[in-house]
C-alpha positions as protocol buffer text, in pm:
chain_id: "A"
residue {
  index: 1
  type: MET
  ca { x: -1569 y: 160 z: 783 }
}
residue {
  index: 2
  type: LYS
  ca { x: -1594 y: 592 z: 868 }
}
residue {
  index: 3
  type: LEU
  ca { x: -1476 y: 805 z: 585 }
}
residue {
  index: 4
  type: LYS
  ca { x: -1545 y: 1156 z: 494 }
}
residue {
  index: 5
  type: ILE
  ca { x: -1616 y: 1315 z: 130 }
}
residue {
  index: 6
  type: PHE
  ca { x: -1542 y: 1646 z: 74 }
}
residue {
  index: 7
  type: TRP
  ca { x: -1632 y: 1841 z: -282 }
}
residue {
  index: 8
  type: ARG
  ca { x: -1314 y: 2003 z: -197 }
}
residue {
  index: 9
  type: VAL
  ca { x: -892 y: 1931 z: -139 }
}
residue {
  index: 10
  type: ILE
  ca { x: -698 y: 1951 z: 163 }
}
residue {
  index: 11
  type: ALA
  ca { x: -498 y: 2208 z: 238 }
}
residue {
  index: 12
  type: SER
  ca { x: -181 y: 2054 z: 199 }
}
residue {
  index: 13
  type: ALA
  ca { x: -320 y: 1895 z: -186 }
}
residue {
  index: 14
  type: ILE
  ca { x: -398 y: 2307 z: -243 }
}
residue {
  index: 15
  type: LEU
  ca { x: -14 y: 2393 z: -398 }
}
residue {
  index: 16
  type: ALA
  ca { x: 11 y: 2037 z: -608 }
}
residue {
  index: 17
  type: GLY
  ca { x: -86 y: 2140 z: -948 }
}
residue {
  index: 18
  type: VAL
  ca { x: -262 y: 1822 z: -1008 }
}
residue {
  index: 19
  type: LEU
  ca { x: -564 y: 1852 z: -853 }
}
residue {
  index: 20
  type: PHE
  ca { x: -688 y: 2097 z: -1085 }
}
residue {
  index: 21
  type: THR
  ca { x: -689 y: 2030 z: -1419 }
}
residue {
  index: 22
  type: GLY
  ca { x: -395 y: 2249 z: -1602 }
}
residue {
  index: 23
  type: CYS
  ca { x: -105 y: 2431 z: -1428 }
}
residue {
  index: 24
  type: GLY
  ca { x: -22 y: 2743 z: -1510 }
}
residue {
  index: 25
  type: VAL
  ca { x: -353 y: 2816 z: -1660 }
}
residue {
  index: 26
  type: ASP
  ca { x: -480 y: 3123 z: -1777 }
}
residue {
  index: 27
  type: GLU
  ca { x: -833 y: 3406 z: -1787 }
}
residue {
  index: 28
  type: ASN
  ca { x: -913 y: 3217 z: -2156 }
}
residue {
  index: 29
  type: THR
  ca { x: -922 y: 2826 z: -1982 }
}
residue {
  index: 30
  type: SER
  ca { x: -985 y: 2890 z: -1670 }
}
residue {
  index: 31
  type: GLU
  ca { x: -1368 y: 2939 z: -1757 }
}
residue {
  index: 32
  type: ASN
  ca { x: -1357 y: 2596 z: -1942 }
}
residue {
  index: 33
  type: GLN
  ca { x: -1165 y: 2452 z: -1613 }
}
residue {
  index: 34
  type: SER
  ca { x: -1405 y: 2595 z: -1404 }
}
residue {
  index: 35
  type: LYS
  ca { x: -1714 y: 2408 z: -1592 }
}
residue {
  index: 36
  type: SER
  ca { x: -1567 y: 2074 z: -1579 }
}
residue {
  index: 37
  type: LYS
  ca { x: -1650 y: 1801 z: -1355 }
}
residue {
  index: 38
  type: SER
  ca { x: -1459 y: 1581 z: -1201 }
}
residue {
  index: 39
  type: ASP
  ca { x: -1297 y: 1316 z: -1354 }
}
residue {
  index: 40
  type: SER
  ca { x: -1164 y: 1077 z: -1052 }
}
residue {
  index: 41
  type: THR
  ca { x: -1117 y: 1058 z: -761 }
}
residue {
  index: 42
  type: VAL
  ca { x: -860 y: 1040 z: -513 }
}
residue {
  index: 43
  type: GLY
  ca { x: -814 y: 925 z: -121 }
}
residue {
  index: 44
  type: MET
  ca { x: -624 y: 1089 z: 108 }
}
residue {
  index: 45
  type: ILE
  ca { x: -591 y: 954 z: 504 }
}
residue {
  index: 46
  type: SER
  ca { x: -777 y: 1327 z: 674 }
}
residue {
  index: 47
  type: HIS
  ca { x: -586 y: 1537 z: 808 }
}
residue {
  index: 48
  type: MET
  ca { x: -780 y: 1551 z: 1234 }
}
residue {
  index: 49
  type: ASN
  ca { x: -623 y: 1873 z: 1289 }
}
residue {
  index: 50
  type: VAL
  ca { x: -809 y: 2100 z: 1019 }
}
residue {
  index: 51
  type: ASN
  ca { x: -1106 y: 2123 z: 1026 }
}
residue {
  index: 52
  type: GLU
  ca { x: -1352 y: 2146 z: 741 }
}
residue {
  index: 53
  type: GLN
  ca { x: -1469 y: 2450 z: 799 }
}
residue {
  index: 54
  type: LYS
  ca { x: -1102 y: 2606 z: 810 }
}
residue {
  index: 55
  type: ILE
  ca { x: -1007 y: 2418 z: 498 }
}
residue {
  index: 56
  type: ASN
  ca { x: -1314 y: 2607 z: 353 }
}
residue {
  index: 57
  type: GLU
  ca { x: -1204 y: 2902 z: 387 }
}
residue {
  index: 58
  type: LEU
  ca { x: -808 y: 2849 z: 309 }
}
residue {
  index: 59
  type: LEU
  ca { x: -982 y: 2670 z: -51 }
}
residue {
  index: 60
  type: LYS
  ca { x: -1184 y: 2970 z: -123 }
}
residue {
  index: 61
  type: THR
  ca { x: -932 y: 3219 z: -87 }
}
residue {
  index: 62
  type: TYR
  ca { x: -753 y: 2992 z: -257 }
}
residue {
  index: 63
  type: GLU
  ca { x: -1001 y: 3006 z: -553 }
}
residue {
  index: 64
  type: ASN
  ca { x: -1047 y: 3360 z: -597 }
}
residue {
  index: 65
  type: LYS
  ca { x: -671 y: 3485 z: -614 }
}
residue {
  index: 66
  type: ALA
  ca { x: -588 y: 3161 z: -813 }
}
residue {
  index: 67
  type: ASN
  ca { x: -919 y: 3230 z: -1058 }
}
residue {
  index: 68
  type: LEU
  ca { x: -912 y: 2808 z: -1070 }
}
residue {
  index: 69
  type: LYS
  ca { x: -1194 y: 2541 z: -952 }
}
residue {
  index: 70
  type: PHE
  ca { x: -1092 y: 2200 z: -866 }
}
residue {
  index: 71
  type: SER
  ca { x: -1194 y: 1893 z: -1096 }
}
residue {
  index: 72
  type: ARG
  ca { x: -1142 y: 1596 z: -868 }
}
residue {
  index: 73
  type: GLU
  ca { x: -1310 y: 1436 z: -547 }
}
residue {
  index: 74
  type: ILE
  ca { x: -1119 y: 1394 z: -256 }
}
residue {
  index: 75
  type: ILE
  ca { x: -1228 y: 1142 z: -37 }
}
residue {
  index: 76
  type: TYR
  ca { x: -1128 y: 1131 z: 243 }
}
residue {
  index: 77
  type: TYR
  ca { x: -1026 y: 807 z: 489 }
}
residue {
  index: 78
  type: ASP
  ca { x: -943 y: 797 z: 873 }
}
residue {
  index: 79
  type: ASN
  ca { x: -675 y: 566 z: 868 }
}
residue {
  index: 80
  type: LEU
  ca { x: -437 y: 355 z: 554 }
}
residue {
  index: 81
  type: SER
  ca { x: -635 y: 61 z: 621 }
}
residue {
  index: 82
  type: SER
  ca { x: -956 y: 209 z: 465 }
}
residue {
  index: 83
  type: MET
  ca { x: -830 y: 387 z: 220 }
}
residue {
  index: 84
  type: GLN
  ca { x: -599 y: 53 z: 59 }
}
residue {
  index: 85
  type: MET
  ca { x: -985 y: -101 z: 72 }
}
residue {
  index: 86
  type: GLY
  ca { x: -1134 y: 206 z: -129 }
}
residue {
  index: 87
  type: LEU
  ca { x: -865 y: 166 z: -419 }
}
residue {
  index: 88
  type: GLU
  ca { x: -884 y: -215 z: -417 }
}
residue {
  index: 89
  type: SER
  ca { x: -1242 y: -226 z: -445 }
}
residue {
  index: 90
  type: LYS
  ca { x: -1265 y: 84 z: -657 }
}
residue {
  index: 91
  type: SER
  ca { x: -1453 y: 329 z: -480 }
}
residue {
  index: 92
  type: ILE
  ca { x: -1146 y: 596 z: -546 }
}
residue {
  index: 93
  type: ASP
  ca { x: -948 y: 587 z: -816 }
}
residue {
  index: 94
  type: GLU
  ca { x: -559 y: 710 z: -676 }
}
residue {
  index: 95
  type: MET
  ca { x: -402 y: 720 z: -279 }
}
residue {
  index: 96
  type: SER
  ca { x: -220 y: 1040 z: -180 }
}
residue {
  index: 97
  type: LEU
  ca { x: 49 y: 911 z: 22 }
}
residue {
  index: 98
  type: TYR
  ca { x: 378 y: 1039 z: 99 }
}
residue {
  index: 99
  type: GLU
  ca { x: 670 y: 867 z: -93 }
}
residue {
  index: 100
  type: SER
  ca { x: 809 y: 634 z: 153 }
}
residue {
  index: 101
  type: THR
  ca { x: 549 y: 469 z: 215 }
}
residue {
  index: 102
  type: ALA
  ca { x: 432 y: 470 z: -144 }
}
residue {
  index: 103
  type: GLU
  ca { x: 715 y: 226 z: -231 }
}
residue {
  index: 104
  type: TYR
  ca { x: 637 y: 5 z: 104 }
}
residue {
  index: 105
  type: LEU
  ca { x: 275 y: -21 z: -2 }
}
residue {
  index: 106
  type: ALA
  ca { x: 420 y: -106 z: -352 }
}
residue {
  index: 107
  type: GLY
  ca { x: 709 y: -373 z: -255 }
}
residue {
  index: 108
  type: LYS
  ca { x: 441 y: -514 z: -7 }
}
residue {
  index: 109
  type: ASN
  ca { x: 140 y: -560 z: -341 }
}
residue {
  index: 110
  type: ASP
  ca { x: 235 y: -589 z: -642 }
}
residue {
  index: 111
  type: LYS
  ca { x: -107 y: -453 z: -795 }
}
residue {
  index: 112
  type: PHE
  ca { x: -36 y: -114 z: -656 }
}
residue {
  index: 113
  type: VAL
  ca { x: 169 y: 105 z: -892 }
}
residue {
  index: 114
  type: LEU
  ca { x: 367 y: 488 z: -785 }
}
residue {
  index: 115
  type: LEU
  ca { x: 184 y: 703 z: -1056 }
}
residue {
  index: 116
  type: PRO
  ca { x: 480 y: 929 z: -1307 }
}
residue {
  index: 117
  type: PRO
  ca { x: 548 y: 1226 z: -1130 }
}
residue {
  index: 118
  type: ASP
  ca { x: 353 y: 1458 z: -1425 }
}
residue {
  index: 119
  type: LYS
  ca { x: 12 y: 1259 z: -1215 }
}
residue {
  index: 120
  type: ARG
  ca { x: 81 y: 1362 z: -925 }
}
residue {
  index: 121
  type: ILE
  ca { x: 108 y: 1589 z: -601 }
}
residue {
  index: 122
  type: SER
  ca { x: 474 y: 1769 z: -586 }
}
residue {
  index: 123
  type: ASN
  ca { x: 474 y: 1904 z: -262 }
}
residue {
  index: 124
  type: ALA
  ca { x: 641 y: 1770 z: 72 }
}
residue {
  index: 125
  type: ASP
  ca { x: 580 y: 1806 z: 381 }
}
residue {
  index: 126
  type: SER
  ca { x: 823 y: 1780 z: 668 }
}
residue {
  index: 127
  type: PHE
  ca { x: 800 y: 1532 z: 1021 }
}
residue {
  index: 128
  type: CYS
  ca { x: 825 y: 1684 z: 1352 }
}
residue {
  index: 129
  type: CYS
  ca { x: 712 y: 1596 z: 1647 }
}
residue {
  index: 130
  type: ALA
  ca { x: 426 y: 1809 z: 1863 }
}
residue {
  index: 131
  type: ILE
  ca { x: 387 y: 1857 z: 2241 }
}
residue {
  index: 132
  type: ARG
  ca { x: 216 y: 2035 z: 2416 }
}
residue {
  index: 133
  type: SER
  ca { x: 267 y: 2423 z: 2474 }
}
residue {
  index: 134
  type: ASP
  ca { x: 292 y: 2447 z: 2866 }
}
residue {
  index: 135
  type: ASP
  ca { x: 503 y: 2141 z: 2801 }
}
residue {
  index: 136
  type: LYS
  ca { x: 840 y: 2400 z: 2724 }
}
residue {
  index: 137
  type: GLU
  ca { x: 1122 y: 2209 z: 2875 }
}
residue {
  index: 138
  type: LEU
  ca { x: 1061 y: 1901 z: 2697 }
}
residue {
  index: 139
  type: LEU
  ca { x: 1016 y: 2147 z: 2408 }
}
residue {
  index: 140
  type: ASP
  ca { x: 1330 y: 2298 z: 2399 }
}
residue {
  index: 141
  type: SER
  ca { x: 1571 y: 1949 z: 2487 }
}
residue {
  index: 142
  type: ILE
  ca { x: 1399 y: 1729 z: 2181 }
}
residue {
  index: 143
  type: ASN
  ca { x: 1475 y: 2015 z: 1944 }
}
residue {
  index: 144
  type: GLY
  ca { x: 1819 y: 2101 z: 2125 }
}
residue {
  index: 145
  type: THR
  ca { x: 1874 y: 1668 z: 2021 }
}
residue {
  index: 146
  type: ILE
  ca { x: 1707 y: 1673 z: 1679 }
}
residue {
  index: 147
  type: GLU
  ca { x: 1964 y: 1949 z: 1604 }
}
residue {
  index: 148
  type: SER
  ca { x: 2203 y: 1787 z: 1757 }
}
residue {
  index: 149
  type: MET
  ca { x: 2149 y: 1427 z: 1568 }
}
residue {
  index: 150
  type: LYS
  ca { x: 2094 y: 1668 z: 1209 }
}
residue {
  index: 151
  type: LYS
  ca { x: 2513 y: 1725 z: 1291 }
}
residue {
  index: 152
  type: ASP
  ca { x: 2650 y: 1400 z: 1360 }
}
residue {
  index: 153
  type: GLY
  ca { x: 2416 y: 1289 z: 1105 }
}
residue {
  index: 154
  type: THR
  ca { x: 2257 y: 980 z: 1326 }
}
residue {
  index: 155
  type: LEU
  ca { x: 1915 y: 1091 z: 1126 }
}
residue {
  index: 156
  type: GLU
  ca { x: 2058 y: 1043 z: 774 }
}
residue {
  index: 157
  type: LYS
  ca { x: 2152 y: 700 z: 969 }
}
residue {
  index: 158
  type: PHE
  ca { x: 1821 y: 599 z: 1018 }
}
residue {
  index: 159
  type: THR
  ca { x: 1701 y: 722 z: 671 }
}
residue {
  index: 160
  type: LYS
  ca { x: 1869 y: 502 z: 491 }
}
residue {
  index: 161
  type: GLU
  ca { x: 1817 y: 214 z: 791 }
}
residue {
  index: 162
  type: TYR
  ca { x: 1432 y: 239 z: 789 }
}
residue {
  index: 163
  type: ILE
  ca { x: 1367 y: 420 z: 431 }
}
residue {
  index: 164
  type: THR
  ca { x: 1539 y: 429 z: 165 }
}
residue {
  index: 165
  type: ASP
  ca { x: 1807 y: 167 z: 200 }
}
residue {
  index: 166
  type: LEU
  ca { x: 1532 y: -76 z: 315 }
}
residue {
  index: 167
  type: LYS
  ca { x: 1492 y: -358 z: 73 }
}
residue {
  index: 168
  type: LYS
  ca { x: 1194 y: -371 z: -116 }
}
residue {
  index: 169
  type: GLY
  ca { x: 867 y: -577 z: -6 }
}
residue {
  index: 170
  type: THR
  ca { x: 1068 y: -616 z: 366 }
}
residue {
  index: 171
  type: GLU
  ca { x: 978 y: -421 z: 765 }
}
residue {
  index: 172
  type: PRO
  ca { x: 1179 y: -224 z: 890 }
}
residue {
  index: 173
  type: PRO
  ca { x: 1364 y: -345 z: 1170 }
}
residue {
  index: 174
  type: ALA
  ca { x: 1218 y: -376 z: 1558 }
}
residue {
  index: 175
  type: VAL
  ca { x: 1324 y: -97 z: 1771 }
}
residue {
  index: 176
  type: GLU
  ca { x: 1495 y: -172 z: 2070 }
}
residue {
  index: 177
  type: ILE
  ca { x: 1400 y: 90 z: 2373 }
}
residue {
  index: 178
  type: ALA
  ca { x: 1594 y: 166 z: 2615 }
}
residue {
  index: 179
  type: LYS
  ca { x: 1506 y: 176 z: 2972 }
}
residue {
  index: 180
  type: PHE
  ca { x: 1660 y: 369 z: 3249 }
}
residue {
  index: 181
  type: ASP
  ca { x: 1621 y: 331 z: 3598 }
}
residue {
  index: 182
  type: GLY
  ca { x: 1473 y: 616 z: 3786 }
}
residue {
  index: 183
  type: ALA
  ca { x: 1510 y: 817 z: 3496 }
}
residue {
  index: 184
  type: ASP
  ca { x: 1173 y: 1042 z: 3376 }
}
residue {
  index: 185
  type: THR
  ca { x: 937 y: 871 z: 3152 }
}
residue {
  index: 186
  type: ILE
  ca { x: 809 y: 989 z: 2787 }
}
residue {
  index: 187
  type: LYS
  ca { x: 499 y: 877 z: 2662 }
}
residue {
  index: 188
  type: VAL
  ca { x: 505 y: 894 z: 2245 }
}
residue {
  index: 189
  type: GLY
  ca { x: 169 y: 789 z: 2083 }
}
residue {
  index: 190
  type: ILE
  ca { x: 198 y: 571 z: 1754 }
}
residue {
  index: 191
  type: THR
  ca { x: -92 y: 453 z: 1522 }
}
residue {
  index: 192
  type: GLY
  ca { x: 152 y: 204 z: 1286 }
}
residue {
  index: 193
  type: ASP
  ca { x: -85 y: 389 z: 997 }
}
residue {
  index: 194
  type: LEU
  ca { x: 242 y: 545 z: 845 }
}
residue {
  index: 195
  type: PRO
  ca { x: 491 y: 314 z: 746 }
}
residue {
  index: 196
  type: PRO
  ca { x: 796 y: 240 z: 737 }
}
residue {
  index: 197
  type: LEU
  ca { x: 796 y: 595 z: 946 }
}
residue {
  index: 198
  type: ASP
  ca { x: 535 y: 503 z: 1146 }
}
residue {
  index: 199
  type: LEU
  ca { x: 470 y: 71 z: 1206 }
}
residue {
  index: 200
  type: VAL
  ca { x: 323 y: -162 z: 1430 }
}
residue {
  index: 201
  type: LEU
  ca { x: 496 y: -572 z: 1334 }
}
residue {
  index: 202
  type: ALA
  ca { x: 275 y: -847 z: 1312 }
}
residue {
  index: 203
  type: ASP
  ca { x: 417 y: -923 z: 1683 }
}
residue {
  index: 204
  type: GLY
  ca { x: 320 y: -662 z: 1805 }
}
residue {
  index: 205
  type: LYS
  ca { x: 666 y: -471 z: 1801 }
}
residue {
  index: 206
  type: PRO
  ca { x: 744 y: -162 z: 1773 }
}
residue {
  index: 207
  type: ALA
  ca { x: 965 y: -40 z: 1430 }
}
residue {
  index: 208
  type: GLY
  ca { x: 1014 y: 226 z: 1171 }
}
residue {
  index: 209
  type: PHE
  ca { x: 1204 y: 619 z: 1094 }
}
residue {
  index: 210
  type: ASN
  ca { x: 947 y: 766 z: 1358 }
}
residue {
  index: 211
  type: THR
  ca { x: 997 y: 517 z: 1628 }
}
residue {
  index: 212
  type: ALA
  ca { x: 1383 y: 553 z: 1649 }
}
residue {
  index: 213
  type: VAL
  ca { x: 1402 y: 860 z: 1587 }
}
residue {
  index: 214
  type: LEU
  ca { x: 1218 y: 878 z: 1936 }
}
residue {
  index: 215
  type: SER
  ca { x: 1429 y: 612 z: 2062 }
}
residue {
  index: 216
  type: GLU
  ca { x: 1781 y: 771 z: 1998 }
}
residue {
  index: 217
  type: ILE
  ca { x: 1610 y: 1144 z: 2131 }
}
residue {
  index: 218
  type: GLY
  ca { x: 1520 y: 910 z: 2448 }
}
residue {
  index: 219
  type: LYS
  ca { x: 1874 y: 778 z: 2527 }
}
residue {
  index: 220
  type: ARG
  ca { x: 2055 y: 1171 z: 2458 }
}
residue {
  index: 221
  type: LEU
  ca { x: 1782 y: 1288 z: 2736 }
}
residue {
  index: 222
  type: ASN
  ca { x: 1853 y: 975 z: 2973 }
}
residue {
  index: 223
  type: LYS
  ca { x: 1427 y: 896 z: 3007 }
}
residue {
  index: 224
  type: ASN
  ca { x: 1253 y: 614 z: 2957 }
}
residue {
  index: 225
  type: VAL
  ca { x: 1031 y: 638 z: 2644 }
}
residue {
  index: 226
  type: GLU
  ca { x: 685 y: 468 z: 2645 }
}
residue {
  index: 227
  type: LEU
  ca { x: 498 y: 370 z: 2326 }
}
residue {
  index: 228
  type: VAL
  ca { x: 114 y: 398 z: 2357 }
}
residue {
  index: 229
  type: GLN
  ca { x: -98 y: 287 z: 2028 }
}
residue {
  index: 230
  type: ILE
  ca { x: -352 y: 494 z: 1928 }
}
residue {
  index: 231
  type: GLU
  ca { x: -578 y: 553 z: 1644 }
}
residue {
  index: 232
  type: SER
  ca { x: -482 y: 758 z: 1377 }
}
residue {
  index: 233
  type: GLY
  ca { x: -808 y: 1008 z: 1392 }
}
residue {
  index: 234
  type: ALA
  ca { x: -716 y: 1036 z: 1823 }
}
residue {
  index: 235
  type: ARG
  ca { x: -330 y: 1127 z: 1787 }
}
residue {
  index: 236
  type: ALA
  ca { x: -441 y: 1514 z: 1931 }
}
residue {
  index: 237
  type: ALA
  ca { x: -694 y: 1435 z: 2163 }
}
residue {
  index: 238
  type: ALA
  ca { x: -459 y: 1153 z: 2285 }
}
residue {
  index: 239
  type: LEU
  ca { x: -238 y: 1510 z: 2339 }
}
residue {
  index: 240
  type: ALA
  ca { x: -454 y: 1657 z: 2496 }
}
residue {
  index: 241
  type: SER
  ca { x: -608 y: 1474 z: 2716 }
}
residue {
  index: 242
  type: LYS
  ca { x: -196 y: 1432 z: 2924 }
}
residue {
  index: 243
  type: LYS
  ca { x: -305 y: 1005 z: 2808 }
}
residue {
  index: 244
  type: ILE
  ca { x: 61 y: 1090 z: 2564 }
}
residue {
  index: 245
  type: ASP
  ca { x: 311 y: 1393 z: 2581 }
}
residue {
  index: 246
  type: ILE
  ca { x: 446 y: 1350 z: 2232 }
}
residue {
  index: 247
  type: ILE
  ca { x: 285 y: 1254 z: 1901 }
}
residue {
  index: 248
  type: PHE
  ca { x: 459 y: 1238 z: 1554 }
}
residue {
  index: 249
  type: TRP
  ca { x: 355 y: 1522 z: 1298 }
}
residue {
  index: 250
  type: ALA
  ca { x: 363 y: 1652 z: 903 }
}
residue {
  index: 251
  type: THR
  ca { x: 346 y: 2018 z: 876 }
}
residue {
  index: 252
  type: LEU
  ca { x: 208 y: 2162 z: 626 }
}
residue {
  index: 253
  type: PRO
  ca { x: 391 y: 2345 z: 327 }
}
residue {
  index: 254
  type: ALA
  ca { x: 322 y: 2735 z: 378 }
}
residue {
  index: 255
  type: ASP
  ca { x: 268 y: 2993 z: 84 }
}
residue {
  index: 256
  type: ASP
  ca { x: 102 y: 3275 z: 44 }
}
residue {
  index: 257
  type: PHE
  ca { x: -248 y: 3113 z: 106 }
}
residue {
  index: 258
  type: LEU
  ca { x: -171 y: 2922 z: 303 }
}
residue {
  index: 259
  type: PRO
  ca { x: -88 y: 2997 z: 672 }
}
residue {
  index: 260
  type: PRO
  ca { x: 278 y: 2813 z: 846 }
}
residue {
  index: 261
  type: ASP
  ca { x: 9 y: 2744 z: 1157 }
}
residue {
  index: 262
  type: ALA
  ca { x: -297 y: 2595 z: 939 }
}
residue {
  index: 263
  type: ASP
  ca { x: -186 y: 2246 z: 1024 }
}
residue {
  index: 264
  type: LYS
  ca { x: -167 y: 2373 z: 1396 }
}
residue {
  index: 265
  type: PRO
  ca { x: -419 y: 2307 z: 1661 }
}
residue {
  index: 266
  type: GLU
  ca { x: -471 y: 2490 z: 1976 }
}
residue {
  index: 267
  type: GLY
  ca { x: -236 y: 2463 z: 2285 }
}
residue {
  index: 268
  type: VAL
  ca { x: 23 y: 2243 z: 2092 }
}
residue {
  index: 269
  type: GLU
  ca { x: 408 y: 2362 z: 1955 }
}
residue {
  index: 270
  type: LEU
  ca { x: 564 y: 2156 z: 1688 }
}
residue {
  index: 271
  type: THR
  ca { x: 938 y: 2064 z: 1752 }
}
residue {
  index: 272
  type: VAL
  ca { x: 1193 y: 2146 z: 1445 }
}
residue {
  index: 273
  type: PRO
  ca { x: 1139 y: 1867 z: 1157 }
}
residue {
  index: 274
  type: TYR
  ca { x: 1349 y: 1573 z: 1140 }
}
residue {
  index: 275
  type: PHE
  ca { x: 1240 y: 1403 z: 765 }
}
residue {
  index: 276
  type: LYS
  ca { x: 1091 y: 1603 z: 471 }
}
residue {
  index: 277
  type: ASP
  ca { x: 878 y: 1335 z: 237 }
}
residue {
  index: 278
  type: ASP
  ca { x: 751 y: 1426 z: -131 }
}
residue {
  index: 279
  type: VAL
  ca { x: 359 y: 1322 z: -158 }
}
residue {
  index: 280
  type: THR
  ca { x: 334 y: 1152 z: -412 }
}
residue {
  index: 281
  type: HIS
  ca { x: -4 y: 863 z: -597 }
}
residue {
  index: 282
  type: ILE
  ca { x: -60 y: 543 z: -602 }
}
residue {
  index: 283
  type: ALA
  ca { x: -295 y: 338 z: -834 }
}
residue {
  index: 284
  type: LEU
  ca { x: -431 y: 9 z: -912 }
}
residue {
  index: 285
  type: GLU
  ca { x: -209 y: -173 z: -1212 }
}
residue {
  index: 286
  type: ARG
  ca { x: -385 y: -171 z: -1554 }
}
């Protein structure tokens, strides 16, 4: 199991007050806070699109401006399975996940519980597609299709079917990928590592919200969609090497401390977002 342990948190956690002791701390308490030691460990999936040096630079700027020091240790995992093992073995105290994924896992494992709002990260990431910068035609066509799916209610329908109305403990339905004779093919990378958004069922069939969205985009563009399963950590490399044309992506919220392109690799453009999800924490039932 490959994992990276950083003493600092990733950029998305910068915005979350729960990752440092107290919120809205004044100068009188900041000194004591900076001396506090890590009292818990939080597991997170590595953001392969932001390197450690860049994270440290952003966090240094944040600490200087906010006069705060972080008090939790973040342990980074390359995939969801290894992070779950870390929680069950008590190598970490909590897992930081998207709310849809947290609810899915808690529905599958009665040992997992979602922490209450005052104990978890409060920011939300937006989901989009990452496409090579030189593939502008594909970028423009997908942007237009996503906007039309927003207007006609298709995205709202998919959200209900694959996420909000999904019965606890069940899998989302498999996604049928339409085929068009003689049409161009778009290769889409999937990891199966973010259920019920990005998911591969036990029988190998693709499922989940993201897959349904891309399948619908293929239909509307009259293009074949070929799903290519890749490791989570290899997604950016697979896109750059043209093994795939599209990969699912999540963008970090930007503010005065975090540039809007902090998590965008060079040579990549991002589509307009089609879904937003809050970040929450899972712990073991006590």
